[in-house]
Coordinates of N, CA and C in Angstrom, one line a residue:
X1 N 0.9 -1.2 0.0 CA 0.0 0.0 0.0 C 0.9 1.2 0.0
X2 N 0.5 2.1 -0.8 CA 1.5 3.3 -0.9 C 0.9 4.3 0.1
X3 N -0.5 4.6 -0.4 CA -0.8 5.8 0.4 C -2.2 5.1 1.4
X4 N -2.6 5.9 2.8 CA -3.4 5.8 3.5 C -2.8 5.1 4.6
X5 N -3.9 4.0 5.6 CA -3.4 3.6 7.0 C -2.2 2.3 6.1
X6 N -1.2 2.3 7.1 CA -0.2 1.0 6.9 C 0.8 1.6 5.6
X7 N 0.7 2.8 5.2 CA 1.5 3.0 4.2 C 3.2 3.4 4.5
X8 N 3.6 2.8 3.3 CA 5.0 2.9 3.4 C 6.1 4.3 3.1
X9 N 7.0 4.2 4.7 CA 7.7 5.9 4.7 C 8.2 5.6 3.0
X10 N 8.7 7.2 2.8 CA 9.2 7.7 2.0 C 10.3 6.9 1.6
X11 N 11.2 6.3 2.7 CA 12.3 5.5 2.5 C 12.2 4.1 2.1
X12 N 11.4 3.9 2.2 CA 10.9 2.2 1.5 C 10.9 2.5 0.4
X13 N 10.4 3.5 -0.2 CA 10.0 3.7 -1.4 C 11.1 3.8 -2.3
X14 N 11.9 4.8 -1.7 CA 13.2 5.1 -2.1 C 14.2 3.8 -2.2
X15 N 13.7 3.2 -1.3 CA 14.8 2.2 -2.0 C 14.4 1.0 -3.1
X16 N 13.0 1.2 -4.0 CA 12.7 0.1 -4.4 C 13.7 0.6 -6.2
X17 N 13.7 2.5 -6.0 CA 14.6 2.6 -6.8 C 15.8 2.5 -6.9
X18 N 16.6 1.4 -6.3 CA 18.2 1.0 -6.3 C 17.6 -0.3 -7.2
X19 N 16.5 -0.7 -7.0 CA 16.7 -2.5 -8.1 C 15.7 -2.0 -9.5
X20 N 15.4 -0.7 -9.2 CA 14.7 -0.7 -11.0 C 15.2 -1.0 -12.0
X21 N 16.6 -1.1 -12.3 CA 17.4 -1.4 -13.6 C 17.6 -3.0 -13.3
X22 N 17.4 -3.4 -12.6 CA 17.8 -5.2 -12.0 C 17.9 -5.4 -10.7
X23 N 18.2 -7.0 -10.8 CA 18.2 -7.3 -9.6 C 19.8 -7.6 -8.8
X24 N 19.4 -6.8 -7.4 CA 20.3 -6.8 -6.3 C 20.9 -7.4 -5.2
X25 N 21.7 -7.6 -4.7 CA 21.6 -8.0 -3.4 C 21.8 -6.4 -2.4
X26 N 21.1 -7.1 -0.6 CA 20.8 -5.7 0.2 C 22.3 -5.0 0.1
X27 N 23.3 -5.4 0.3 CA 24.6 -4.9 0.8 C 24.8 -4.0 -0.7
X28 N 24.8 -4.5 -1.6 CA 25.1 -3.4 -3.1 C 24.1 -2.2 -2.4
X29 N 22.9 -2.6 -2.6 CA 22.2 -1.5 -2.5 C 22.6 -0.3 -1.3
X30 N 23.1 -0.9 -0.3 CA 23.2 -0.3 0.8 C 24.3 0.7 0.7
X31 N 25.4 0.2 -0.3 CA 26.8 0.8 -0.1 C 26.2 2.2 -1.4
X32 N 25.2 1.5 -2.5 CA 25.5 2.6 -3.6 C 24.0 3.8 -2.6
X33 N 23.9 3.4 -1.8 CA 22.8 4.8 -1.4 C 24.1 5.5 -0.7
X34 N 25.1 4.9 0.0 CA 25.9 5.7 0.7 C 27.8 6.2 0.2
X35 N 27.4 6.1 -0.8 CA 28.3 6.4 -1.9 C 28.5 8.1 -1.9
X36 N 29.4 8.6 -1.9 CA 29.9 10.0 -1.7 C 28.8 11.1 -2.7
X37 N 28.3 10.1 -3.5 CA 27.4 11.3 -4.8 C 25.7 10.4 -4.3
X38 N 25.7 9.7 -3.5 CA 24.7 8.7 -2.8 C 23.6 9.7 -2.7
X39 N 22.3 9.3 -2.2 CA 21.4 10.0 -1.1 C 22.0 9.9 0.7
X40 N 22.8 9.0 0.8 CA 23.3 8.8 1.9 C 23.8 10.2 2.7
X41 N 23.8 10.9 1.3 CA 24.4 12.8 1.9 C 23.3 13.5 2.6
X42 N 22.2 12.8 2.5 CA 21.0 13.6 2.9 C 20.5 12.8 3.8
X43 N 20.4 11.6 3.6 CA 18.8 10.9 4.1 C 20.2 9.5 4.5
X44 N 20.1 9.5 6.2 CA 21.1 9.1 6.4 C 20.4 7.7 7.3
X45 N 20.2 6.3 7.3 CA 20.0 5.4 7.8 C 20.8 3.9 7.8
X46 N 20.6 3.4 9.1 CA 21.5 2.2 9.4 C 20.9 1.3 9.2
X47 N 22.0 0.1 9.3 CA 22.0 -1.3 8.3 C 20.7 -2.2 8.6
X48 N 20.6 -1.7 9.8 CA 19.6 -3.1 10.4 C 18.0 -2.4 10.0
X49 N 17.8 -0.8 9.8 CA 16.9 -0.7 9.6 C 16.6 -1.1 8.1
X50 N 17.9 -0.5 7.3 CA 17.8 -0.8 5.8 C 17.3 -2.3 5.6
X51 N 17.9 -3.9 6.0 CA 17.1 -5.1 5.7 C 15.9 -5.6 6.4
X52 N 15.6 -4.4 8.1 CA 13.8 -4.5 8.4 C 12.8 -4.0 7.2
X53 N 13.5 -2.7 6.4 CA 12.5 -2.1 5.2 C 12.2 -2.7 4.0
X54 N 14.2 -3.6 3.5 CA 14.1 -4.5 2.4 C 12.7 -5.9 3.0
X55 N 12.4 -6.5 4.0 CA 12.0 -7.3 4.5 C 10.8 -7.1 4.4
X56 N 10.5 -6.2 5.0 CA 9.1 -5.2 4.9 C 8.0 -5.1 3.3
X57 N 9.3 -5.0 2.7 CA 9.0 -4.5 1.0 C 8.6 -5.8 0.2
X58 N 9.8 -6.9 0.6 CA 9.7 -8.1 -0.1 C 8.1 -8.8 0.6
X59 N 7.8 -8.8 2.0 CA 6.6 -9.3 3.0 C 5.3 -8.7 2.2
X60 N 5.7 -7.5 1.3 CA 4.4 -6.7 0.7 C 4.1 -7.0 -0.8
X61 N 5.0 -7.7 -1.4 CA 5.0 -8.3 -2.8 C 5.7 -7.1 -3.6
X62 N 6.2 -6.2 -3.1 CA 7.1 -5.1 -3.9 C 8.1 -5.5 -4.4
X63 N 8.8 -6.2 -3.6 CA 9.9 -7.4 -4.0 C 9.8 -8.5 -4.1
X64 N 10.8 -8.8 -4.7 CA 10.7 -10.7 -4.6 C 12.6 -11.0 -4.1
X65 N 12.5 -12.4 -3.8 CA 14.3 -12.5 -3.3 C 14.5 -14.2 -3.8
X66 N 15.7 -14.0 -4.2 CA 16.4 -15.5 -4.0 C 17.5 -15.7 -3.6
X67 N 17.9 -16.2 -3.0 CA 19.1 -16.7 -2.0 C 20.1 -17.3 -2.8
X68 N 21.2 -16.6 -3.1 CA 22.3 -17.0 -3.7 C 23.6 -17.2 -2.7
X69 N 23.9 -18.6 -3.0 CA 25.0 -19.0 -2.3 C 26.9 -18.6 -2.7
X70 N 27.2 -18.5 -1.7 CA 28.6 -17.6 -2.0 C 29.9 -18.4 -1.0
X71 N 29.5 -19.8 -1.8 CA 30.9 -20.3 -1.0 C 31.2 -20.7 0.5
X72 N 32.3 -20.4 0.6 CA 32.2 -20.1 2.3 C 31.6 -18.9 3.2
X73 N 31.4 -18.2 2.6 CA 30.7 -17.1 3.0 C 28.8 -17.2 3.3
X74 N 28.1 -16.8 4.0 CA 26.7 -16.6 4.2 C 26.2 -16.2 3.2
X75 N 25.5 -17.1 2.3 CA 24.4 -17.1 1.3 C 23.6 -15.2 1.2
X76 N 23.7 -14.9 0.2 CA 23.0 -13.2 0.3 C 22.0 -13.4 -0.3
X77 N 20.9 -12.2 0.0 CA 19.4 -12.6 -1.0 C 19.5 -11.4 -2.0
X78 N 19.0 -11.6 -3.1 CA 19.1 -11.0 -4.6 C 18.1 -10.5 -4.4
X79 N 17.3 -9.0 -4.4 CA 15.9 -8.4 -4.6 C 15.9 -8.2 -5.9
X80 N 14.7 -8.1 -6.4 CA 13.9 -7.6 -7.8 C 13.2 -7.5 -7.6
X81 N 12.8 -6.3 -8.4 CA 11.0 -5.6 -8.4 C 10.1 -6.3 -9.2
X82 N 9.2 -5.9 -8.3 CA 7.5 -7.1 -8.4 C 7.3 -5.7 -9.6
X83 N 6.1 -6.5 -9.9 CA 5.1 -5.6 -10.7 C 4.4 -4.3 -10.2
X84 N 4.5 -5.0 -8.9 CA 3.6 -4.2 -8.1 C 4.6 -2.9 -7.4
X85 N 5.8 -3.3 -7.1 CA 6.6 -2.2 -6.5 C 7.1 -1.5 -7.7
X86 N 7.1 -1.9 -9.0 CA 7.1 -0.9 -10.2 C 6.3 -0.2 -10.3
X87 N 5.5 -0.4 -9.8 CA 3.9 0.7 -9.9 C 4.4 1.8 -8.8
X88 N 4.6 1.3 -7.5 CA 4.8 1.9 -6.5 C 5.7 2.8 -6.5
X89 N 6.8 2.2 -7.0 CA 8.0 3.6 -7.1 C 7.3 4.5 -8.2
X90 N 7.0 4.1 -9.5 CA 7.1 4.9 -10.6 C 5.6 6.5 -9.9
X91 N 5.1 6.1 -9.2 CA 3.8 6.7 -8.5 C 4.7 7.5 -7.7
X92 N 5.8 7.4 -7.1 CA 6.3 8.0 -5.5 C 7.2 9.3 -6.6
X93 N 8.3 8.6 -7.6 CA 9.1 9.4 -8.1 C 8.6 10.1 -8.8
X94 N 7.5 10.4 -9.3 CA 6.6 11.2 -10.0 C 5.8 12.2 -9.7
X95 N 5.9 12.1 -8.1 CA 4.8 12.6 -7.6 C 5.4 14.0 -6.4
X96 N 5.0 15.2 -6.5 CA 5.9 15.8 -5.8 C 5.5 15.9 -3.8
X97 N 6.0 16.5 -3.6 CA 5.9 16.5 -2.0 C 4.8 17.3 -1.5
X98 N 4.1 17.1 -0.7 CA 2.7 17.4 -0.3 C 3.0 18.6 1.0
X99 N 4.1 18.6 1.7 CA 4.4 19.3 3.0 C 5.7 19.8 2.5
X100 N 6.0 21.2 3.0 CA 6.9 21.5 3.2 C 8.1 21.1 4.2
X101 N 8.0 20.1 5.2 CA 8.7 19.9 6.3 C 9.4 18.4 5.0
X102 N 8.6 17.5 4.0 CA 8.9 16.7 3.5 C 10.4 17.0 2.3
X103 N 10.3 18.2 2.2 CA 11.6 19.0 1.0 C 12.7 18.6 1.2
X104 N 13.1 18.7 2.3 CA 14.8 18.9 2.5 C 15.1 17.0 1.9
X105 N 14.5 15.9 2.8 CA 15.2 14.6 2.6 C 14.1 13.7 1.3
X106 N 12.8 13.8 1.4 CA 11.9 13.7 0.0 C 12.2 13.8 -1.0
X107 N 12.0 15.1 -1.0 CA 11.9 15.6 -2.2 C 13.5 15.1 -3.1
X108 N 14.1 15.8 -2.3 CA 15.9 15.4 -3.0 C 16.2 13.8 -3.5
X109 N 15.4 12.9 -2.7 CA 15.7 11.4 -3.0 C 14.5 11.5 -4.0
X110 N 13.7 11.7 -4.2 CA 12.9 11.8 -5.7 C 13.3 12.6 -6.9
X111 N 14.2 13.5 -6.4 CA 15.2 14.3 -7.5 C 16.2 13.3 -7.7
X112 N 17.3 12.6 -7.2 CA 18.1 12.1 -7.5 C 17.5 10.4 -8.1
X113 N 16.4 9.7 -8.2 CA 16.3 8.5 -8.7 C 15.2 9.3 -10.3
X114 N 14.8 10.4 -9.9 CA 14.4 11.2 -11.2 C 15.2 11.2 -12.4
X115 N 16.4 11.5 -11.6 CA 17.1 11.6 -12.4 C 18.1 10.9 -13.4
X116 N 17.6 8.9 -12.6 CA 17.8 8.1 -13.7 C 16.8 7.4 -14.4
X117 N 15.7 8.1 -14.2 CA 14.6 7.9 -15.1 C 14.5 8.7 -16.4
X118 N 15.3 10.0 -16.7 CA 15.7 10.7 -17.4 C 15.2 12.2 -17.6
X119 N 15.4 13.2 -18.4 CA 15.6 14.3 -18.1 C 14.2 15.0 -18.3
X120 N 13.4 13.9 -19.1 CA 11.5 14.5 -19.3 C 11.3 13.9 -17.4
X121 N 11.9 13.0 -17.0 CA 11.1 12.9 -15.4 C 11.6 13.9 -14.8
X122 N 13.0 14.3 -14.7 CA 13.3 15.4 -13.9 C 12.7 17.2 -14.2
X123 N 12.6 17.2 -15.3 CA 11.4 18.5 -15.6 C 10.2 18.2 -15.3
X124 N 9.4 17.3 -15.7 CA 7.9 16.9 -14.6 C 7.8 16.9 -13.7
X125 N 8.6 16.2 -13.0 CA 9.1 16.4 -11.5 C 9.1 17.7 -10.3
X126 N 10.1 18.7 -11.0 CA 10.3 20.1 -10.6 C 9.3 20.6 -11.4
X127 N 8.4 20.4 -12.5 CA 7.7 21.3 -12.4 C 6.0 21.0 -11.6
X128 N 6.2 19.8 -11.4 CA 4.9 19.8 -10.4 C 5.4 20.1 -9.2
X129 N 6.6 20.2 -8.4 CA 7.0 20.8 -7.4 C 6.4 21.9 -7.1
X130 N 7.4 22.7 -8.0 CA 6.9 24.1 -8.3 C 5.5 24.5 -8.0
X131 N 4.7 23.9 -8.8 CA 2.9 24.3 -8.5 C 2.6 24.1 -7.3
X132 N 3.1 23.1 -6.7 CA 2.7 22.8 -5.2 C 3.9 23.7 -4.3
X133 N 4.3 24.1 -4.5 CA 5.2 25.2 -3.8 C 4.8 26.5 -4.1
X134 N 4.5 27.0 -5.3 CA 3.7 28.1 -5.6 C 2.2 27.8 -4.5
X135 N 1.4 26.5 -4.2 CA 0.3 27.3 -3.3 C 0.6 27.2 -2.0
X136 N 1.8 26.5 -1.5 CA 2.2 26.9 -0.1 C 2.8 28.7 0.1
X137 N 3.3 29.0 -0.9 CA 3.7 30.7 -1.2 C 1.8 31.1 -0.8
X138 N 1.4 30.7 -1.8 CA 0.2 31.9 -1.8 C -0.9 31.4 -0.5
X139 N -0.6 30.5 -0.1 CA -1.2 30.0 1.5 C -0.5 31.1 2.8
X140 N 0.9 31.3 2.3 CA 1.5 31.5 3.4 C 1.1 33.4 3.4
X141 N 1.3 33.7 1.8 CA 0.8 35.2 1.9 C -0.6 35.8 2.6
X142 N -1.3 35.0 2.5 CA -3.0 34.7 3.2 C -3.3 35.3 4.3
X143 N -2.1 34.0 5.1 CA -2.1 34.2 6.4 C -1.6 35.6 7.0
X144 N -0.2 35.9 6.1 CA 0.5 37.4 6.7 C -0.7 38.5 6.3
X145 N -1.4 38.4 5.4 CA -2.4 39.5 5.3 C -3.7 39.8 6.1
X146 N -3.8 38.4 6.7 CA -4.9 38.5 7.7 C -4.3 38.5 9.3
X147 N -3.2 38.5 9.3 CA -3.0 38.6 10.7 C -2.8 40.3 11.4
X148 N -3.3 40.1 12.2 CA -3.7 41.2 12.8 C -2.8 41.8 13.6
X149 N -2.0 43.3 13.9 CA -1.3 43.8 15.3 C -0.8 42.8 16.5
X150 N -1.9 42.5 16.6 CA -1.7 41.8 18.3 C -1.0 40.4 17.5
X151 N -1.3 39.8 17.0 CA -0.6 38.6 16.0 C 0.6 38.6 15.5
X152 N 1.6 39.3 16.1 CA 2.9 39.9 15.3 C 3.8 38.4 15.3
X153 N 3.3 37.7 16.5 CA 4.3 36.7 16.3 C 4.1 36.0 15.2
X154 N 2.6 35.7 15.2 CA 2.1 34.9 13.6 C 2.8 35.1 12.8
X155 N 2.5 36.7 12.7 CA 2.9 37.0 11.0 C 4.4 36.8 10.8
X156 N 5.2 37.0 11.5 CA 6.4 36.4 11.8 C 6.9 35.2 11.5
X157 N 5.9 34.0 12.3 CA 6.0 32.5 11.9 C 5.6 32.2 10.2
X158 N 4.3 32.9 9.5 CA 4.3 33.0 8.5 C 4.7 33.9 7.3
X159 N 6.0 34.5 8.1 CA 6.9 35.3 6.7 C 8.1 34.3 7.0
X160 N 8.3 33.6 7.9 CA 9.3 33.1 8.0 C 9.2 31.8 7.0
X161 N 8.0 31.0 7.3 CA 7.4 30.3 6.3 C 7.5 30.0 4.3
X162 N 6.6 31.4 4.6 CA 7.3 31.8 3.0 C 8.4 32.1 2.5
X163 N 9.4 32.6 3.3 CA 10.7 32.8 3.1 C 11.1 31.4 2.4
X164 N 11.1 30.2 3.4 CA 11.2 29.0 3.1 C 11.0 28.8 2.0
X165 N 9.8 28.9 1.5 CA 8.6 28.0 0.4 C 9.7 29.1 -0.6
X166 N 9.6 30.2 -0.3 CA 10.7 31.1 -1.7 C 12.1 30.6 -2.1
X167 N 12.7 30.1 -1.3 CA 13.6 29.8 -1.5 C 14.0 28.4 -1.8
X168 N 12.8 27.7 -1.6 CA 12.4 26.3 -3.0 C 12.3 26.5 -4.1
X169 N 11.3 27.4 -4.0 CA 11.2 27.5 -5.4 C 12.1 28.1 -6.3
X170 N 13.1 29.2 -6.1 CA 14.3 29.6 -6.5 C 15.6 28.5 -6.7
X171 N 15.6 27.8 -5.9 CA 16.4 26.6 -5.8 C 15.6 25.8 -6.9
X172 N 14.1 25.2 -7.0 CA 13.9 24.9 -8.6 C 13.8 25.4 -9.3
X173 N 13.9 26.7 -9.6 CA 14.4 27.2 -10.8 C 15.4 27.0 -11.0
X174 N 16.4 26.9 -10.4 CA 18.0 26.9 -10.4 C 18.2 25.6 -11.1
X175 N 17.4 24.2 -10.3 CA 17.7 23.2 -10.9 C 17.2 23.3 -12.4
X176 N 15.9 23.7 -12.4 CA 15.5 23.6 -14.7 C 16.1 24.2 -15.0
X177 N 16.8 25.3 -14.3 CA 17.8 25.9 -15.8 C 19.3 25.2 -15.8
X178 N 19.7 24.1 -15.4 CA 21.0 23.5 -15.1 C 21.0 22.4 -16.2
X179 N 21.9 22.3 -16.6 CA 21.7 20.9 -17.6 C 22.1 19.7 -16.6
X180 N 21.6 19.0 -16.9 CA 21.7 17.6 -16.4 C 23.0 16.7 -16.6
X181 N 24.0 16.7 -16.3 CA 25.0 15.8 -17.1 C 24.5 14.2 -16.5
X182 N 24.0 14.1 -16.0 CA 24.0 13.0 -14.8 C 23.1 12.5 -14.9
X183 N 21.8 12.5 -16.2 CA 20.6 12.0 -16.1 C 20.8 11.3 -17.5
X184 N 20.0 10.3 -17.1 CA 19.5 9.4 -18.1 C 19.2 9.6 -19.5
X185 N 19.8 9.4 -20.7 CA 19.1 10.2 -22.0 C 18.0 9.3 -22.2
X186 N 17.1 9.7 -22.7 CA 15.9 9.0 -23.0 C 15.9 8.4 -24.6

């Protein structure tokens, strides 16, 4: 389930895009999220939670696994995406961020697997951002216009607000006008 009760954090999601091009085992996946050009720069989690979420994903039919043996060494399990966690990601990376508090570690892990889906996802992407960050802007001007004298701390909390929401959206402009070297050609 993506969205509603029992639905899966942001980070489950995120990781069903490390096996979209094939199939993995957890430790690859784990070292290429924390890879110096990784999401690991942002969105920073440990090992044990990483194979409760792989476990989680595979328990929900997003994944599937088979156990490849490696010698003397402990047998590792191989993930690949279901049909159904192809749905799931392609829905998460597509889709922009609903809250502002979700921007800083969300959003950026949906920019960066955007961005191996190629460079029409990464302009759809930021530009449905954008719209939804343009009406937290015009939500937050709302509020500064109706707050009253005695309300100074308000209007405060919500200039501080839009400050925020402004300086997303400036930061997405910055990204569409940047060329992509790093994205996918289509």
């Amino acid at each position: 389930m993506v969205n509603g009760e029992g639905a899966f954090p942001s980070l489950a999601l995120a990781l069903l895009g490390l096996v979209r091009d094939g199939a993995r085992h957890g430790y690859a996946m784990y070292r290429e999220w924390n890879e110096p050009n990784g999401l690991g720069a942002v969105w920073r989690i440990k090992q044990s939670r990483w194979y409760a979420l792989l476990a989680r994903l595979e328990a929900s039919g997003y994944l599937t696994s088979t156990v490849q043996p490696q010698g003397g060494r402990p047998p590792r399990k191989v993930f690949r995406l279901t049909p159904a966690g192809r749905d799931a990601y392609l829905q998460w990376v597509r889709s922009p961020v609903e809250h502002g508090r979700q921007f800083r570690l969300e959003f950026l892990a949906k920019l960066h697997f955007a961005r191996k889906e190629g460079p029409g996802a990464v302009a759809d992407l930021i530009d449905r951002q954008r719209a939804v960050c343009r009406g937290w802007l015009e939500e937050q001007q709302a509020h500064m216009a109706k707050a009253s004298p005695e309300q100074s701390f308000l209007y405060l909390v919500h200039r501080y607000r839009a400050g925020q929401v402004a300086a997303m959206l400036d930061w997405l402009d910055a990204c569409a006008g940047m060329p992509d070297r790093n994205a996918a050609s289509v």
